[in-house]
XYZ file of C-alpha atoms in Angstrom:
490
model
C -69.307 -43.683 37.366
C -67.137 -41.383 35.262
C -63.890 -42.980 34.119
C -61.182 -40.812 32.575
C -57.730 -41.297 31.087
C -55.098 -39.850 33.404
C -51.891 -38.815 31.629
C -50.073 -39.026 34.973
C -50.767 -42.747 35.439
C -51.195 -43.586 31.743
C -54.428 -45.452 32.313
C -58.180 -44.931 32.503
C -59.271 -44.474 36.120
C -62.476 -44.059 38.084
C -62.903 -40.395 38.872
C -62.946 -39.628 42.600
C -62.961 -35.973 43.697
C -60.569 -34.684 46.326
C -63.194 -32.355 47.783
C -60.641 -29.686 48.612
C -61.747 -27.357 51.403
C -60.722 -24.497 49.114
C -63.604 -25.153 46.754
C -66.108 -27.225 48.753
C -69.484 -25.751 49.585
C -72.482 -26.890 51.565
C -74.658 -27.348 48.466
C -75.586 -30.779 47.177
C -73.002 -32.715 45.243
C -69.248 -32.776 45.643
C -67.204 -29.910 44.232
C -64.586 -30.562 41.577
C -61.769 -28.129 40.850
C -60.525 -27.878 37.250
C -57.633 -25.811 35.955
C -57.254 -25.235 32.213
C -54.220 -23.642 30.596
C -55.829 -20.696 28.850
C -54.822 -18.594 25.842
C -51.801 -16.367 25.317
C -53.512 -13.188 24.190
C -51.416 -11.578 21.477
C -53.387 -12.827 18.454
C -56.695 -14.553 17.741
C -56.947 -18.061 19.134
C -57.040 -20.703 16.385
C -59.328 -23.713 16.021
C -56.636 -26.125 17.251
C -56.690 -24.423 20.646
C -60.471 -24.294 20.609
C -60.654 -28.025 20.007
C -58.831 -28.407 23.345
C -61.102 -25.872 25.086
C -64.216 -27.617 23.767
C -62.822 -30.855 25.195
C -62.402 -29.220 28.609
C -65.942 -27.868 28.310
C -67.286 -31.365 27.601
C -65.434 -32.718 30.645
C -66.953 -29.994 32.795
C -70.450 -30.624 31.405
C -70.123 -34.381 31.984
C -69.118 -33.744 35.587
C -72.183 -31.523 36.037
C -74.310 -34.162 34.291
C -73.123 -36.621 36.944
C -74.204 -34.294 39.733
C -70.925 -32.593 40.634
C -70.414 -28.899 41.207
C -67.461 -27.511 39.266
C -65.097 -24.628 39.925
C -63.293 -24.019 36.644
C -60.229 -21.778 36.448
C -58.885 -20.753 33.038
C -55.919 -18.411 33.064
C -55.190 -15.591 30.644
C -51.490 -15.452 29.751
C -50.821 -11.760 29.235
C -47.160 -11.660 30.298
C -43.944 -13.642 30.371
C -44.618 -16.219 27.684
C -41.209 -16.017 26.064
C -40.668 -17.592 22.661
C -37.656 -18.048 20.462
C -37.221 -16.321 17.109
C -36.961 -18.397 13.962
C -33.161 -18.107 13.901
C -33.039 -19.189 17.590
C -30.656 -16.420 18.604
C -32.943 -14.546 20.993
C -36.144 -14.759 22.996
C -39.134 -12.477 22.546
C -42.365 -11.834 24.381
C -45.017 -11.951 21.610
C -47.353 -9.583 23.481
C -44.613 -6.956 23.748
C -43.668 -7.533 20.120
C -47.275 -7.090 18.983
C -47.627 -3.929 21.086
C -44.544 -2.386 19.485
C -45.723 -3.366 15.996
C -49.202 -1.862 16.528
C -48.067 1.199 18.474
C -50.141 0.216 21.501
C -49.440 -0.782 25.073
C -49.114 -4.480 26.015
C -52.211 -4.070 28.187
C -54.230 -2.811 25.214
C -53.067 -5.710 23.059
C -53.818 -8.365 25.673
C -57.242 -6.906 26.507
C -58.217 -6.708 22.831
C -57.416 -10.359 22.192
C -58.889 -11.457 25.520
C -62.185 -9.872 24.461
C -62.039 -11.638 21.091
C -61.293 -14.945 22.793
C -64.253 -14.634 25.172
C -66.554 -13.769 22.247
C -65.400 -16.884 20.401
C -65.977 -18.987 23.522
C -69.550 -17.699 23.644
C -70.092 -18.463 19.945
C -68.921 -22.028 20.583
C -71.218 -22.276 23.631
C -68.290 -23.025 25.927
C -69.434 -22.515 29.509
C -67.705 -19.459 31.017
C -64.973 -20.307 33.489
C -65.641 -19.566 37.147
C -62.621 -17.229 37.048
C -60.323 -16.001 34.282
C -57.283 -14.867 36.287
C -54.676 -12.827 34.422
C -50.993 -13.547 34.865
C -50.205 -9.833 35.122
C -52.453 -9.553 38.181
C -50.802 -12.420 40.103
C -47.148 -11.443 40.189
C -47.134 -11.386 44.012
C -48.376 -14.969 44.181
C -45.645 -16.042 41.765
C -42.951 -14.325 43.821
C -44.153 -16.111 46.977
C -43.694 -19.527 45.329
C -40.285 -18.568 43.945
C -39.092 -17.454 47.381
C -40.189 -20.801 48.877
C -38.296 -22.687 46.167
C -35.182 -20.616 46.835
C -35.456 -21.275 50.577
C -35.736 -25.013 49.870
C -32.668 -24.885 47.614
C -34.789 -26.099 44.700
C -34.023 -22.892 42.799
C -31.029 -20.604 42.455
C -30.312 -17.009 41.469
C -27.876 -15.807 38.834
C -27.645 -12.014 38.495
C -31.371 -11.377 38.981
C -32.479 -14.491 37.094
C -34.067 -17.346 39.059
C -33.960 -20.906 37.755
C -35.512 -24.136 38.981
C -32.866 -26.779 39.611
C -34.376 -29.767 37.839
C -31.908 -32.277 39.274
C -32.998 -31.335 42.804
C -36.553 -32.562 42.117
C -36.299 -36.355 42.097
C -39.713 -36.997 40.522
C -39.102 -34.772 37.526
C -40.486 -36.372 34.366
C -43.274 -38.418 35.950
C -45.916 -36.824 33.703
C -44.102 -36.801 30.367
C -41.652 -39.648 30.826
C -38.695 -37.262 30.397
C -37.122 -38.393 33.658
C -33.778 -37.395 35.163
C -32.092 -40.504 33.826
C -32.883 -39.220 30.350
C -31.272 -35.821 30.770
C -29.474 -36.051 27.466
C -32.798 -36.517 25.703
C -34.214 -33.540 27.600
C -31.893 -31.153 25.834
C -33.385 -32.073 22.497
C -36.974 -32.200 23.780
C -36.921 -28.798 25.489
C -35.316 -26.987 22.539
C -33.251 -25.242 25.176
C -33.210 -21.474 25.187
C -30.156 -19.306 24.698
C -29.752 -18.782 28.443
C -26.097 -19.494 29.212
C -26.112 -18.678 32.920
C -27.946 -21.821 34.057
C -26.295 -24.667 35.946
C -27.877 -27.160 33.578
C -29.517 -26.736 30.184
C -32.685 -28.483 31.412
C -33.248 -25.978 34.245
C -36.109 -23.576 33.564
C -36.700 -19.930 34.375
C -38.926 -18.886 37.262
C -38.042 -15.184 37.041
C -36.107 -13.197 34.457
C -34.174 -9.988 34.870
C -35.647 -7.220 32.724
C -33.702 -4.949 30.413
C -34.053 -1.236 31.091
C -36.213 -0.704 27.989
C -38.578 -3.648 28.548
C -42.232 -2.577 28.540
C -43.552 -5.180 30.998
C -41.601 -5.577 34.241
C -42.247 -5.702 37.966
C -40.381 -5.188 41.213
C -39.118 -8.269 42.986
C -36.572 -9.176 45.716
C -34.140 -9.811 42.846
C -34.660 -6.530 41.010
C -36.952 -5.476 38.157
C -38.034 -8.446 36.096
C -40.849 -10.610 34.813
C -42.043 -14.187 35.458
C -41.229 -17.301 33.494
C -44.031 -18.968 31.588
C -44.680 -21.987 33.829
C -44.830 -20.226 37.211
C -48.035 -18.343 36.375
C -50.144 -21.515 36.140
C -48.837 -22.811 39.468
C -49.558 -19.503 41.188
C -53.093 -19.099 39.872
C -54.218 -22.717 40.212
C -52.981 -22.836 43.810
C -54.606 -19.514 44.677
C -58.060 -20.478 43.397
C -58.096 -24.272 43.833
C -55.605 -25.000 46.602
C -52.225 -26.730 46.681
C -53.900 -29.961 45.561
C -56.880 -30.040 43.214
C -58.773 -32.493 41.049
C -58.158 -32.004 37.319
C -55.690 -30.139 35.136
C -56.513 -29.968 31.403
C -54.643 -28.839 28.315
C -53.468 -29.854 24.866
C -50.968 -32.680 24.524
C -48.389 -30.152 23.304
C -48.303 -28.752 26.863
C -47.378 -32.010 28.593
C -43.702 -31.196 28.201
C -42.182 -28.963 29.279
C -45.025 -26.747 30.546
C -47.109 -29.167 32.612
C -44.041 -31.092 33.751
C -42.492 -27.875 35.046
C -45.747 -26.886 36.747
C -45.623 -30.132 38.729
C -41.973 -29.669 39.692
C -42.307 -26.115 40.996
C -45.741 -26.628 42.613
C -44.938 -29.883 44.397
C -41.453 -28.622 45.172
C -42.964 -25.634 46.987
C -45.923 -27.325 48.721
C -44.650 -30.849 49.267
C -48.096 -32.056 48.156
C -49.465 -33.705 45.029
C -50.381 -30.943 42.596
C -53.215 -32.193 40.331
C -54.853 -35.584 40.796
C -55.856 -36.109 37.160
C -54.234 -34.756 34.007
C -56.485 -34.728 30.944
C -54.939 -33.829 27.591
C -56.550 -33.390 24.180
C -54.972 -34.542 20.925
C -53.602 -32.357 18.141
C -55.758 -30.880 15.411
C -54.323 -31.315 11.909
C -55.383 -29.463 8.776
C -55.702 -31.790 5.775
C -53.387 -34.237 7.566
C -50.732 -31.541 8.075
C -49.603 -29.730 11.196
C -50.898 -26.184 11.461
C -48.336 -23.589 10.440
C -48.573 -19.898 9.684
C -45.976 -20.330 6.974
C -48.303 -22.839 5.276
C -51.290 -20.555 5.723
C -53.391 -23.359 7.194
C -54.247 -21.834 10.560
C -57.903 -20.858 10.904
C -59.861 -18.896 13.482
C -63.536 -19.148 14.375
C -64.143 -15.823 12.645
C -62.547 -17.103 9.434
C -64.776 -20.179 9.473
C -67.757 -17.921 10.020
C -66.842 -15.784 7.028
C -66.688 -18.929 4.909
C -70.297 -19.629 5.866
C -69.871 -22.106 8.721
C -71.355 -21.682 12.179
C -69.123 -21.953 15.253
C -71.504 -24.647 16.537
C -70.804 -26.650 13.364
C -67.135 -26.723 14.369
C -68.179 -27.761 17.883
C -70.226 -30.578 16.353
C -67.274 -31.580 14.179
C -65.021 -32.045 17.214
C -67.533 -34.563 18.598
C -66.752 -36.955 15.748
C -63.215 -37.657 17.009
C -62.355 -38.861 20.518
C -60.700 -36.061 22.456
C -57.429 -38.001 22.969
C -56.995 -38.766 19.270
C -55.557 -36.564 16.570
C -58.338 -34.792 14.703
C -58.006 -34.069 10.987
C -59.846 -30.909 9.990
C -61.083 -30.512 6.421
C -63.672 -28.164 5.009
C -65.461 -31.168 3.542
C -65.814 -32.585 7.065
C -66.944 -29.197 8.400
C -69.535 -29.040 5.620
C -70.804 -32.431 6.744
C -70.975 -31.292 10.367
C -72.905 -28.163 9.383
C -75.362 -30.276 7.369
C -75.809 -32.770 10.211
C -76.442 -29.978 12.715
C -78.959 -28.316 10.390
C -80.713 -31.651 9.850
C -80.911 -32.242 13.597
C -82.443 -28.795 14.076
C -84.961 -29.427 11.289
C -86.053 -32.702 12.868
C -86.396 -31.213 16.353
C -88.257 -28.153 15.068
C -91.002 -30.390 13.630
C -91.570 -32.401 16.801
C -94.774 -31.904 18.722
C -93.365 -31.307 22.177
C -95.464 -31.358 25.319
C -93.960 -28.712 27.567
C -92.915 -30.297 30.841
C -90.221 -29.358 33.280
C -87.015 -31.137 32.298
C -85.153 -32.824 35.127
C -81.739 -31.269 35.667
C -78.625 -32.472 37.472
C -78.091 -33.957 39.980
C -81.157 -36.116 39.153
C -79.402 -37.135 35.935
C -76.861 -39.194 37.874
C -79.109 -42.241 37.556
C -79.338 -41.839 33.799
C -83.124 -42.310 33.926
C -85.652 -39.491 34.065
C -88.985 -41.287 33.874
C -90.146 -38.799 31.197
C -87.795 -39.430 28.281
C -86.310 -42.485 26.607
C -84.800 -44.343 29.541
C -82.971 -46.905 27.404
C -81.146 -44.232 25.431
C -80.503 -42.074 28.470
C -78.710 -44.949 30.179
C -76.629 -45.687 27.069
C -75.769 -42.001 26.611
C -74.649 -41.723 30.242
C -72.512 -44.837 29.891
C -70.886 -43.425 26.744
C -69.983 -40.014 28.161
C -68.747 -41.638 31.373
C -66.499 -43.953 29.361
C -63.575 -41.534 29.048
C -65.816 -38.918 27.403
C -66.737 -41.078 24.414
C -68.637 -38.322 22.631
C -68.467 -39.964 19.169
C -70.406 -42.918 20.588
C -72.757 -40.598 22.489
C -73.493 -38.718 19.255
C -74.365 -41.941 17.443
C -76.745 -42.788 20.301
C -78.362 -39.368 19.889
C -79.058 -40.014 16.209
C -80.288 -43.532 16.902
C -82.769 -42.162 19.424
C -83.850 -39.287 17.174
C -84.721 -41.795 14.409
C -86.401 -44.233 16.805
C -90.144 -44.864 17.185
C -90.334 -43.303 20.654
C -92.932 -40.522 21.010
C -91.593 -37.151 19.863
C -92.178 -35.549 23.227
C -90.237 -38.311 25.009
C -87.385 -37.995 22.518
C -87.312 -34.240 23.086
C -87.079 -34.686 26.846
C -84.063 -36.974 26.478
C -82.419 -35.003 23.684
C -82.516 -31.756 25.627
C -80.901 -33.529 28.571
C -78.194 -34.872 26.283
C -77.651 -31.335 25.081
C -76.629 -30.374 28.617
C -73.442 -32.215 27.633
C -73.312 -31.524 23.894
C -74.051 -27.799 24.146
C -75.637 -27.482 20.682
C -78.548 -25.310 21.906
C -81.121 -27.722 20.485
C -83.953 -26.429 22.668
C -83.786 -23.274 20.557
C -83.893 -25.130 17.212
C -87.336 -23.950 16.142
C -86.673 -20.334 17.085
C -83.220 -20.482 15.491
C -84.583 -21.725 12.152
C -87.433 -19.223 12.254
C -85.002 -16.345 12.713
C -82.819 -17.685 9.901
C -85.723 -17.772 7.486
C -86.978 -14.336 8.458
C -83.652 -12.623 7.917
C -83.763 -10.213 4.996
C -81.617 -11.375 2.101
C -79.054 -8.661 1.237
C -79.263 -7.078 -2.210
C -75.836 -8.490 -3.093
C -77.014 -12.042 -2.408
C -80.320 -11.479 -4.191
C -78.435 -10.349 -7.294
C -76.269 -13.490 -7.263
C -79.392 -15.646 -6.892
C -81.013 -13.984 -9.900
C -77.846 -14.449 -11.950
C -77.737 -18.139 -10.985
C -81.386 -18.635 -11.865
C -80.709 -17.083 -15.264
C -77.764 -19.466 -15.814
C -79.952 -22.446 -14.918
C -82.608 -21.338 -17.397
C -79.892 -21.300 -20.061
C -78.830 -24.803 -18.885
C -75.357 -23.546 -17.984
C -75.301 -25.755 -14.909
C -71.549 -25.753 -14.282
C -71.519 -21.964 -14.024
C -74.695 -22.081 -11.935
C -72.923 -24.363 -9.464
C -70.069 -21.859 -9.256
C -72.622 -19.158 -8.375
C -74.070 -21.450 -5.707
C -70.575 -21.722 -4.224
C -70.184 -17.922 -4.295
C -73.467 -17.550 -2.447
C -72.463 -20.182 0.107
C -69.152 -18.455 0.775
C -71.136 -15.361 1.680
C -73.131 -17.337 4.247
C -76.293 -18.359 2.364
C -77.574 -21.763 1.246
C -79.759 -22.358 -1.810
C -82.175 -25.257 -2.088
C -83.916 -25.786 -5.430
C -87.573 -26.781 -5.180
C -89.226 -29.332 -7.430
C -91.182 -27.578 -10.129
C -88.999 -24.479 -9.984
C -88.088 -21.773 -7.523
C -85.492 -21.690 -4.765
C -85.387 -21.527 -1.000
C -82.653 -19.346 0.469
C -81.493 -19.482 4.066
C -78.598 -18.087 6.038
C -76.162 -20.680 7.377
């Protein structure tokens, strides 16, 4: 049975699906509804966010591995995500700001970065969400919830602005621990905005009045305006998964105030429990430091690619740290992950595999296929079901790969494991073949010749610098005994 850490209860629990009528179907296996807080599309998504999305992907794959059907909703925030400027004297919408800076419409900006995000998801082999609802296309649903909250006196209007009255929701803080009896601490934790028309500094915006010159605004019962950040996730999760659903995922930075406010407004409106399980991933650090644009240590998947590292190498790297723990990213560690992935592909590509039909979920629920390595399959299943212990599962993979089991049996089990890992190992032989057959560009060939010349002159330090240049351009050199080199794209 899958056991998962629930931020709401602060303990590891057996997973039991709600089987909401909204998502249930007549097909075999229970249906699980997952909502993931998706990207705000005004710039490329960085690897810290993708670590969280890979974690949600692993959770989804483990559920499928256990025989469940999954409906996965991942929103696209293309409106209303207000942020404060560095001097804290005003709020801005980064999508609008980017549109003005680039001389484009907000819709053009959001679509451009949505497309880039989806391409990066594909490169990382993240399973596509069932739906990617956009905030801008669900304004009506948001307004419906706001009207209910106003009718219940859980929200109030001030000159076209609508705020949620935090003190009216008695269970506020149950997710984050920032409860009503800690209101003084809330002020510091929220980094309260400059809004001066609220009853209390901890109250949060559901709807904001728009200035006449604002690019993104909509009609509402309270005049032209735009939604607050938190209301979009409540509206879209409820629309596609129902008022109560199974799992809500996100990064730990979203626990407060975003997820806490989602609970307040959703449960305030419906009177029902919002999400049954809350699963949060830990921060990603860069060389033990928090990511910051001012420090220049924020990286995208494309930037890693340009440095010669595959997106799947980053995926592999995330497996080496438990999803709840802080992950420290270094290029040395990424290099190790790339090497490990390449080695795994090399091993698999040399196996003599008897082609048989691989059992797929839900038969995997037992952990034993009858065709592969039953001992390792059971251990792998136990690891992934133990709060998604992928580091342990990965060590089991390598133990099996190096074992004395027949190659064909190991392949059967490994390819099943890859239903969770998502490293595309069934394509290892074809992948390596294509890599080797790729024509080496003239620029790379010239660098290789220059390096070979330096080696002949025994100028090995310079030759190593040329090797690094070649690697940065996406090619790996391996020197053969007796002379010569093997070149392959990485």
